[in-house]
Short mmCIF file of C-alpha atoms in Angstrom, two decimals:
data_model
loop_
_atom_site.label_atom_id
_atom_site.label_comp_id
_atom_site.label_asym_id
_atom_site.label_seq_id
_atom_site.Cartn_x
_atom_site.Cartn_y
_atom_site.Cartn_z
CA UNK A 15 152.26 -94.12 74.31
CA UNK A 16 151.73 -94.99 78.05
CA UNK A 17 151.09 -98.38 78.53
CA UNK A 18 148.22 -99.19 80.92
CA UNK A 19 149.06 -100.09 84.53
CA UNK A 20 147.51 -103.89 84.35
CA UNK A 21 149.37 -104.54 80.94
CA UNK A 22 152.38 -106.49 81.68
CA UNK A 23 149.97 -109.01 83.78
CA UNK A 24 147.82 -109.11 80.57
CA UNK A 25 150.83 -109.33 78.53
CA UNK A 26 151.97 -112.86 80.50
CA UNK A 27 148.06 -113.98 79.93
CA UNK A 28 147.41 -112.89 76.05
CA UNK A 29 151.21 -114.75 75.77
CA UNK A 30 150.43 -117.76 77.14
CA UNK A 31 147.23 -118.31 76.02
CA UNK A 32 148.68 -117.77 71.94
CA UNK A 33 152.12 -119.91 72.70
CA UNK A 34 152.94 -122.99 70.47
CA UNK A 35 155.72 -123.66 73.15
CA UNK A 36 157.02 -122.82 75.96
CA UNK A 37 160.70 -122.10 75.47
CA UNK A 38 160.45 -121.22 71.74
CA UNK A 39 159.21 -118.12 70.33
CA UNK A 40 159.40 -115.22 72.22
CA UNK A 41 156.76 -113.33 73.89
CA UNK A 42 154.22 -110.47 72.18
CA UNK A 43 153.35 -107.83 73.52
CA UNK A 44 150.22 -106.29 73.36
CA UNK A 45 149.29 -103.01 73.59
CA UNK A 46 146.81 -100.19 72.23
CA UNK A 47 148.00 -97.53 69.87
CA UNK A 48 146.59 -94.16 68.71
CA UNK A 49 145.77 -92.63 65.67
CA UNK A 50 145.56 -89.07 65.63
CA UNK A 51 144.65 -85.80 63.01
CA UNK A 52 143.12 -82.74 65.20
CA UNK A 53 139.94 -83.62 67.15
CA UNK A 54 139.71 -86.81 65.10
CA UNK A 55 141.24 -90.14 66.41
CA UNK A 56 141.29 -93.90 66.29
CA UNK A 57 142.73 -96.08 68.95
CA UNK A 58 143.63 -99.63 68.09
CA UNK A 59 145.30 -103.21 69.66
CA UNK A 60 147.20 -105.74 67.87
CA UNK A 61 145.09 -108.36 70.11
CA UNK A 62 142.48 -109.27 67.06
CA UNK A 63 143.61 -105.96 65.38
CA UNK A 64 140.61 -104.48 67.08
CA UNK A 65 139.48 -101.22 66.72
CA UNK A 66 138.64 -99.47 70.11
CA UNK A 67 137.39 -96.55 70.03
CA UNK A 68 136.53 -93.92 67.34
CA UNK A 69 136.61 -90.52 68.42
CA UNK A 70 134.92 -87.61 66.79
CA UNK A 71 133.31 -84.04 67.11
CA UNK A 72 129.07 -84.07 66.82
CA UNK A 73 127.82 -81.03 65.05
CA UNK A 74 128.26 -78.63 68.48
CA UNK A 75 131.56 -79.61 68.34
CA UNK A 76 130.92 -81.98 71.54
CA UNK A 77 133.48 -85.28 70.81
CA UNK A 78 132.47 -88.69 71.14
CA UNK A 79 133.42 -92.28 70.75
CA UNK A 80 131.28 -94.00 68.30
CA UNK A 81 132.00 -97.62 68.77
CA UNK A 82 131.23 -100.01 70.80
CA UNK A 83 134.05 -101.80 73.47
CA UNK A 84 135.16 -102.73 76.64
CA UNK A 85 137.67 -100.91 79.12
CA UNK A 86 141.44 -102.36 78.70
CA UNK A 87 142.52 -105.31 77.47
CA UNK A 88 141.17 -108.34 79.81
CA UNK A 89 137.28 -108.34 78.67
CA UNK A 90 138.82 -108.56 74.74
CA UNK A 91 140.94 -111.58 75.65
CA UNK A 92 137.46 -113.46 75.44
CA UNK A 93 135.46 -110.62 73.17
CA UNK A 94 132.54 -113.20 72.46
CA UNK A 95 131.18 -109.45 70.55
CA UNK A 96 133.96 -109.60 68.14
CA UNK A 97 133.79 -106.00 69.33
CA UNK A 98 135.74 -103.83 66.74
CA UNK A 99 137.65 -107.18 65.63
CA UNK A 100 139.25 -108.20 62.42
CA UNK A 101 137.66 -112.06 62.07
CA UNK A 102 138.70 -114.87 59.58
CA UNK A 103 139.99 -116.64 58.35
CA UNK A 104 136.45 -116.79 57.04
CA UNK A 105 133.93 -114.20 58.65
CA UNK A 106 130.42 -114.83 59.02
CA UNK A 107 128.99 -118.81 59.40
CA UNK A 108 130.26 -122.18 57.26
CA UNK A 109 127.29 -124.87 57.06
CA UNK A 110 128.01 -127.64 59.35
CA UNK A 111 131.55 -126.49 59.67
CA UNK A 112 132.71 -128.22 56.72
CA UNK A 113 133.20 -128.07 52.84
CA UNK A 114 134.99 -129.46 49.67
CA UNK A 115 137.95 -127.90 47.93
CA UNK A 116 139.73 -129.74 44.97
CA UNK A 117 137.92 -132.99 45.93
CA UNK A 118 138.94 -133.02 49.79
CA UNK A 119 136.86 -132.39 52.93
CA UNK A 120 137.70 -130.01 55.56
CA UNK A 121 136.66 -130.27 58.78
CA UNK A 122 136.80 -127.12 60.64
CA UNK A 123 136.39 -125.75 64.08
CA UNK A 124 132.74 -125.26 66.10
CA UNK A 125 132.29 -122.61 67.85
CA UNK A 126 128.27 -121.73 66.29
CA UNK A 127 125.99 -125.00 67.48
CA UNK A 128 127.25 -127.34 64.79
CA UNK A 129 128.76 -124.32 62.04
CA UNK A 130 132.02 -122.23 62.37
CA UNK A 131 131.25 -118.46 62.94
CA UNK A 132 134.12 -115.63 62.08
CA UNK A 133 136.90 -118.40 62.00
CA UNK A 134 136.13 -120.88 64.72
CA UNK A 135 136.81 -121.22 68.48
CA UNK A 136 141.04 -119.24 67.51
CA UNK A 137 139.79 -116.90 64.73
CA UNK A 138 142.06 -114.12 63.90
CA UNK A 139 140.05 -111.58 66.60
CA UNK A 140 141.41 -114.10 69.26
CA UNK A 141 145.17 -113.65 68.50
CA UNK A 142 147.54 -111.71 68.46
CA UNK A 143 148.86 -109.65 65.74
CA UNK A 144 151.91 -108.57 64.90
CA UNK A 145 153.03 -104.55 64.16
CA UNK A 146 154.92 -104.39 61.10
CA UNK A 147 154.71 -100.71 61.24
CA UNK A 148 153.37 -97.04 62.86
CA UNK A 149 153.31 -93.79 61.46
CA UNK A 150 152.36 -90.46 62.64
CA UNK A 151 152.53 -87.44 60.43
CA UNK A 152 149.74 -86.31 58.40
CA UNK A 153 147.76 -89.44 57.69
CA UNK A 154 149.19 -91.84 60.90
CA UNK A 155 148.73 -95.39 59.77
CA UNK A 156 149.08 -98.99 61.10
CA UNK A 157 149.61 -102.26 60.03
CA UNK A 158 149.32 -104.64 62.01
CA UNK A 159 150.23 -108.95 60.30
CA UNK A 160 149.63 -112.24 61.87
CA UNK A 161 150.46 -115.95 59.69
CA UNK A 162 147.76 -118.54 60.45
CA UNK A 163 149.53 -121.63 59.65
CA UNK A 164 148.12 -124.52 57.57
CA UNK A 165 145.43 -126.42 59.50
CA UNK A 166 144.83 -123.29 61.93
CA UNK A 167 141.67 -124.33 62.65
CA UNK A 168 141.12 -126.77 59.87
CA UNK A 169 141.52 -124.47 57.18
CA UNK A 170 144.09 -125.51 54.46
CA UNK A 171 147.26 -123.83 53.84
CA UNK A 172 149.94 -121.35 55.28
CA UNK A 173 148.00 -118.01 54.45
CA UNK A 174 149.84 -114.31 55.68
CA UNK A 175 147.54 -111.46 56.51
CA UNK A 176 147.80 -108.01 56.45
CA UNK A 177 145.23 -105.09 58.38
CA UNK A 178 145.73 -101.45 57.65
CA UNK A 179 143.95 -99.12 59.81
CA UNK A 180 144.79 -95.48 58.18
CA UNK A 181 143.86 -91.40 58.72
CA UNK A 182 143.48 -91.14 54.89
CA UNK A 183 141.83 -87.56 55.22
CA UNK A 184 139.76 -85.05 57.62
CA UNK A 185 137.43 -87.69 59.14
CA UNK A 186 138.30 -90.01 57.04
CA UNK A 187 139.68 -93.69 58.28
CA UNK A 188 140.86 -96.42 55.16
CA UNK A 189 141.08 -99.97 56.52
CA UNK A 190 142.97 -102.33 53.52
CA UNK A 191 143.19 -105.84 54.26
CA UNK A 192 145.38 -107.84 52.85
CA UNK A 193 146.07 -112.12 52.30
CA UNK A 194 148.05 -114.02 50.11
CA UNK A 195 148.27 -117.53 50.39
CA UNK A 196 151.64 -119.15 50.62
CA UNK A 197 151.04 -123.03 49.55
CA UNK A 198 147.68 -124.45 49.48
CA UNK A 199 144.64 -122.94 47.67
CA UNK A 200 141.72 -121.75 50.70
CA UNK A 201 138.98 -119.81 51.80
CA UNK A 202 139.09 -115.94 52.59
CA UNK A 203 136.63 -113.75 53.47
CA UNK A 204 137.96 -111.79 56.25
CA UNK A 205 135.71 -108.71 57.79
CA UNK A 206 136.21 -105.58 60.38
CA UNK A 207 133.48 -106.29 62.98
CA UNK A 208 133.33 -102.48 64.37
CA UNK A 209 129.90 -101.70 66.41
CA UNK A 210 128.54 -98.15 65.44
CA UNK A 211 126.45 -95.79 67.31
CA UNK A 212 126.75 -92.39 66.17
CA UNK A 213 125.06 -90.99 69.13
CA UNK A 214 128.49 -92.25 71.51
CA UNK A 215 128.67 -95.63 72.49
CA UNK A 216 126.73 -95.51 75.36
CA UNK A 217 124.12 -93.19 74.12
CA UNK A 218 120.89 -96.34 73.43
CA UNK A 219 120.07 -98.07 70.67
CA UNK A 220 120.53 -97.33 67.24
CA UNK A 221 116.61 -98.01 66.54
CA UNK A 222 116.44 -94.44 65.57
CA UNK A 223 119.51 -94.04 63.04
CA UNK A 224 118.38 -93.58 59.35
CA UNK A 225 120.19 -96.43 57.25
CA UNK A 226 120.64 -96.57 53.93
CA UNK A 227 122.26 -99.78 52.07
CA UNK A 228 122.83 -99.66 48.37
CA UNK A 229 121.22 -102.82 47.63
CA UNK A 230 118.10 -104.64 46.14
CA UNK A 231 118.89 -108.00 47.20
CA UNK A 232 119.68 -109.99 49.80
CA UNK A 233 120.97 -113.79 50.74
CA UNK A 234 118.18 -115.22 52.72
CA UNK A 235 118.90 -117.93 55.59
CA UNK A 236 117.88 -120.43 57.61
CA UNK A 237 117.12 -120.94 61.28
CA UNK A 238 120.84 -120.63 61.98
CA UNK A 239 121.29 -118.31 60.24
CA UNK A 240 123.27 -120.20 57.01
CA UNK A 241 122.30 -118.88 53.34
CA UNK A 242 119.62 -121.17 51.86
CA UNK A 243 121.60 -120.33 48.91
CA UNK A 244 119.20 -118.34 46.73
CA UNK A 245 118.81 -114.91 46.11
CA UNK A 246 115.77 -112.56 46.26
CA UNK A 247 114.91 -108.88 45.88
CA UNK A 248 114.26 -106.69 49.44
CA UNK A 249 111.18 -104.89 47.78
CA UNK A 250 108.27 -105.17 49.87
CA UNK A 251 110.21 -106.94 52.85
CA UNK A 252 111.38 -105.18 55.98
CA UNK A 253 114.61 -105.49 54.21
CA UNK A 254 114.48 -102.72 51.78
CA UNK A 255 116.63 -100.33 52.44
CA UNK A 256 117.13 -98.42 49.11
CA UNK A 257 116.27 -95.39 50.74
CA UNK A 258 117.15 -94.08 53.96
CA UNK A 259 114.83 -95.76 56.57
CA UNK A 260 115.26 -95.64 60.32
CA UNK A 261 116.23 -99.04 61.57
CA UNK A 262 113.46 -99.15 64.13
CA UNK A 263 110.65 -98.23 61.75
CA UNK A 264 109.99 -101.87 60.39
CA UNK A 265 112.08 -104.42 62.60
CA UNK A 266 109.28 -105.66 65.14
CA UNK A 267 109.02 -107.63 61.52
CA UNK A 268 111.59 -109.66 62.11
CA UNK A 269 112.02 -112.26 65.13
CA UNK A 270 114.95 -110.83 66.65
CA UNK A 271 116.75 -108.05 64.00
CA UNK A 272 118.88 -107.85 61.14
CA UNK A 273 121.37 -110.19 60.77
CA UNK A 274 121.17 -110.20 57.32
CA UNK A 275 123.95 -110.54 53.70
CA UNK A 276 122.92 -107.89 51.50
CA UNK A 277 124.08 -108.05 47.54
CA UNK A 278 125.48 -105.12 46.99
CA UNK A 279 124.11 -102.82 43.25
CA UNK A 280 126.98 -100.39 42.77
CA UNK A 281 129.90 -100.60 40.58
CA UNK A 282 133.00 -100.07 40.92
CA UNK A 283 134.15 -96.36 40.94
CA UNK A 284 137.11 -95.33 39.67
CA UNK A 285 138.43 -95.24 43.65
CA UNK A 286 138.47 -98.86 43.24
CA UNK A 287 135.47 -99.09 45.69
CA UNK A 288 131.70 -98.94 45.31
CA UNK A 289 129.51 -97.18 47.45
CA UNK A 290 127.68 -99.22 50.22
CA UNK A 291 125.34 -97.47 52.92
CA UNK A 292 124.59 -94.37 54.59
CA UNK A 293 124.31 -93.77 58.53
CA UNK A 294 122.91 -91.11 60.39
CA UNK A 295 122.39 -90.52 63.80
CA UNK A 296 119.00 -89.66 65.38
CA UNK A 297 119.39 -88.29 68.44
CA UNK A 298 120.48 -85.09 67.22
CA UNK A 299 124.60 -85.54 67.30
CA UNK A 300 124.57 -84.35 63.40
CA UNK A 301 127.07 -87.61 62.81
CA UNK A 302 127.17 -89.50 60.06
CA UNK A 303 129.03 -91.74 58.01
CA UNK A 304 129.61 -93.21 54.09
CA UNK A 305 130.59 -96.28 54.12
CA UNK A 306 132.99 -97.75 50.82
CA UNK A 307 134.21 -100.93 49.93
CA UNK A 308 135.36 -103.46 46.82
CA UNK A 309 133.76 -106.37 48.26
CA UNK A 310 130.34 -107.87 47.18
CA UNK A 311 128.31 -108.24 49.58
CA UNK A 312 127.67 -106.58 53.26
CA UNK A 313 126.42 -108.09 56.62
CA UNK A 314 123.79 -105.74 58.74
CA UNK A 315 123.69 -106.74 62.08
CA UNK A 316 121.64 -104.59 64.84
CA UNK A 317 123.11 -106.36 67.91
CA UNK A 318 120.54 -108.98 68.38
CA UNK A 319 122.74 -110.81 70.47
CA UNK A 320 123.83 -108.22 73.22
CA UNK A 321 122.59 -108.48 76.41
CA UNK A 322 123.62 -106.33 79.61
CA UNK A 323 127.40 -106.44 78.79
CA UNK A 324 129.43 -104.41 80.54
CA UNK A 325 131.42 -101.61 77.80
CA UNK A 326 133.71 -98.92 78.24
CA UNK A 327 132.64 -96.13 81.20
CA UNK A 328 130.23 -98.94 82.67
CA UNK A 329 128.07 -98.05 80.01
CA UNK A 330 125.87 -101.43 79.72
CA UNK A 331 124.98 -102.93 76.20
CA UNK A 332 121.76 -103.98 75.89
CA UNK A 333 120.01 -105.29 72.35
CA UNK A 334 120.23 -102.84 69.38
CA UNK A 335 122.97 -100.96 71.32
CA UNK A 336 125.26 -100.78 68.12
CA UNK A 337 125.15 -102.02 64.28
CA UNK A 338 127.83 -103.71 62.10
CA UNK A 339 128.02 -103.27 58.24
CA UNK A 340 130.46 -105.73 57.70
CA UNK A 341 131.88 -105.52 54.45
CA UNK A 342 132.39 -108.97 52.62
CA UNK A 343 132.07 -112.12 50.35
CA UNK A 344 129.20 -113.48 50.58
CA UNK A 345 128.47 -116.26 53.55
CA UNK A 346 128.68 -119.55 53.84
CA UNK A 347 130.09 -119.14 49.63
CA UNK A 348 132.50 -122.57 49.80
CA UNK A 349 129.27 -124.56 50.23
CA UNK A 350 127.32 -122.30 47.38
CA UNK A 351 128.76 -122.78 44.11
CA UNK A 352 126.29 -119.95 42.42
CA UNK A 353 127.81 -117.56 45.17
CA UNK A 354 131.32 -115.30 44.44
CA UNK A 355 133.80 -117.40 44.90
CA UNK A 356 136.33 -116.63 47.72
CA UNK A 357 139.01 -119.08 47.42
CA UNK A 358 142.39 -118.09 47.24
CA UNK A 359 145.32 -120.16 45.11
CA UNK A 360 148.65 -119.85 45.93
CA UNK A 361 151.00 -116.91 45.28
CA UNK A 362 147.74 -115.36 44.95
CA UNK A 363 146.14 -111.71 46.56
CA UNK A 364 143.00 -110.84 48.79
CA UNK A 365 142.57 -107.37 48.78
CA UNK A 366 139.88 -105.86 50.96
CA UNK A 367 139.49 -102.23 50.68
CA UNK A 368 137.06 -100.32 53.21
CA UNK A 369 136.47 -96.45 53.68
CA UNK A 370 134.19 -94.65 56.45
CA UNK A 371 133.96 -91.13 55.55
CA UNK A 372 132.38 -89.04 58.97
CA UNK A 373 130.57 -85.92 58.27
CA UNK A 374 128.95 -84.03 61.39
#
């Protein structure tokens, strides 16, 4: 595809910013790719393996782009958002920025007051990825692979990483994420940090979607938002949402929004995947989406944190403009021995599975 006309300026910056030396490795290049079935597409860049736009018909047949992002490249060199970002090593927030693993401290990166958030200061959202591969056809796929090297920022052990963004079916996009460690046993809990509006990404806030999350229980936190390490039952909190509830209908509860681990009910179906929440738009667009996955646990975030940035078509992102469901282990689980575990020995596999199926 055409390469935009700023990108070999960009290129030189994104380059220089990720190089270990100056005469050694050569340069990557980043650029944005396109996935494609009929009126259906996903566009994508191997800087964070970020998903930038999603584009797809509302029920008049009017299309749309339903996440959240910036115009070109230069505002995701920084991407404080994690718009549309794949982050790890560890997503979410680690207590203090610290933790014990076979009897030995690791002292990680701070990039959240005094905790690591989505990886540290160099998470995997702020590098750039590799493309091991690019198919079009019937179901176009890409993969996109970056190695984060032992000690990347303080995490132990060599670990290589695999993203898979895929048209599985009509509407349909499979993300499979992938890690095996190559040396020393670590942490993984990587997560696809996608913004959703289902009205366009400019359209307002989500306050009016309907949400439903297949879940009776949630990981409750502290001020900074780190699990207290306990879990308790949503029923009769603003946090039940069992059945489908409009977002804005009980969040003036809460001091700023959702920001929130839910445990997740379901099984395991025999898709290898259990069924996680249900979005639908209400400003009349028809759109809506399923939302699959194998991991145990899912962040719901309303955008608490937005304020007046600048997106794509000088749309400008105010609070509540877009929510995550962030599929994943549970936070802050290397200092919570009653959580999942998410450690990862070597020669052995992460596999993190996610399906959005769009309806309209």
């Amino acid at each position: 595809m055409a390469k935009p006309p700023f990108l070999p300026f960009l290129l030189f910056v994104a380059s220089a910013l990720l190089s270990t030396s100056c005469s050694a490795a050569p340069r990557k290049i980043v650029a944005f790719y396109e996935l494609k079935k009929g009126d259906f597409s996903v566009k994508v860049t191997n800087w964070g393996a970020i998903i930038t736009s999603v584009v797809l018909p509302d029920s008049k047949g009017n299309l749309g782009d339903v996440v959240l992002g910036y115009d070109g490249l230069g505002p995701y060199i920084n991407n404080s958002a994690h718009f549309g970002a794949v982050v790890g090593r560890v997503a979410n927030r680690i207590s203090g920025a610290r933790f014990v693993l076979n009897g030995k401290a690791y002292r990680l990166s701070k990039n959240s007051g005094n905790n690591t958030l989505h990886g540290g200061h160099r998470g995997f959202s702020h590098v750039i990825w590799t493309v091991k591969e690019k198919v079009d056809g019937e179901f176009p796929y890409i993969t996109l692979y970056y190695h984060s090297f032992d000690g990347d920022q303080g995490f132990p052990g060599a670990l290589d990483v695999f993203v898979t963004y895929k048209i599985s079916a009509p509407y349909e996009l499979s993300i499979a994420m992938h890690a095996k460690s190559l040396n020393k046993a670590t942490p993984v809990n990587l997560a696809q940090h996608s913004y959703w509006n289902l009205g366009g990404h400019g359209s307002g806030t989500i306050l009016s979607n309907t949400v439903q999350i297949f879940a009776s229980k949630i990981t409750p936190v502290d001020a900074n938002l780190i699990p207290i390490g306990t879990i308790v039952p949503v029923s009769g909190t603003p946090y039940d949402f069992l059945k489908p509830t409009t977002v804005g209908s009980l969040i003036d509860k809460l001091s700023s929004g959702y920001d929130i681990n839910y445990v997740l009910d379901q099984p395991i179906g025999s898709n290898g995947m259990r069924k996680v929440a249900v979005v639908k738009d209400g400003y009349g667009s028809g759109r809506a989406f399923e939302l699959w996955a194998n991991q145990p646990g899912v962040q719901f975030y309303t955008g608490n944190f937005l304020n007046n940035v600048k997106g794509k078509g000088g749309h400008i992102y105010g609070k509540h403009a877009g929510l995550c469901l962030e599929t994943q282990g549970f936070p802050d689980s290397v200092n919570h021995p009653n959580f999942p575990s998410q450690i990862v020995n070597p020669g052995e596999d992460y596999k993190h599975n996610m399906l959005f199926k769009f309806s309209f």
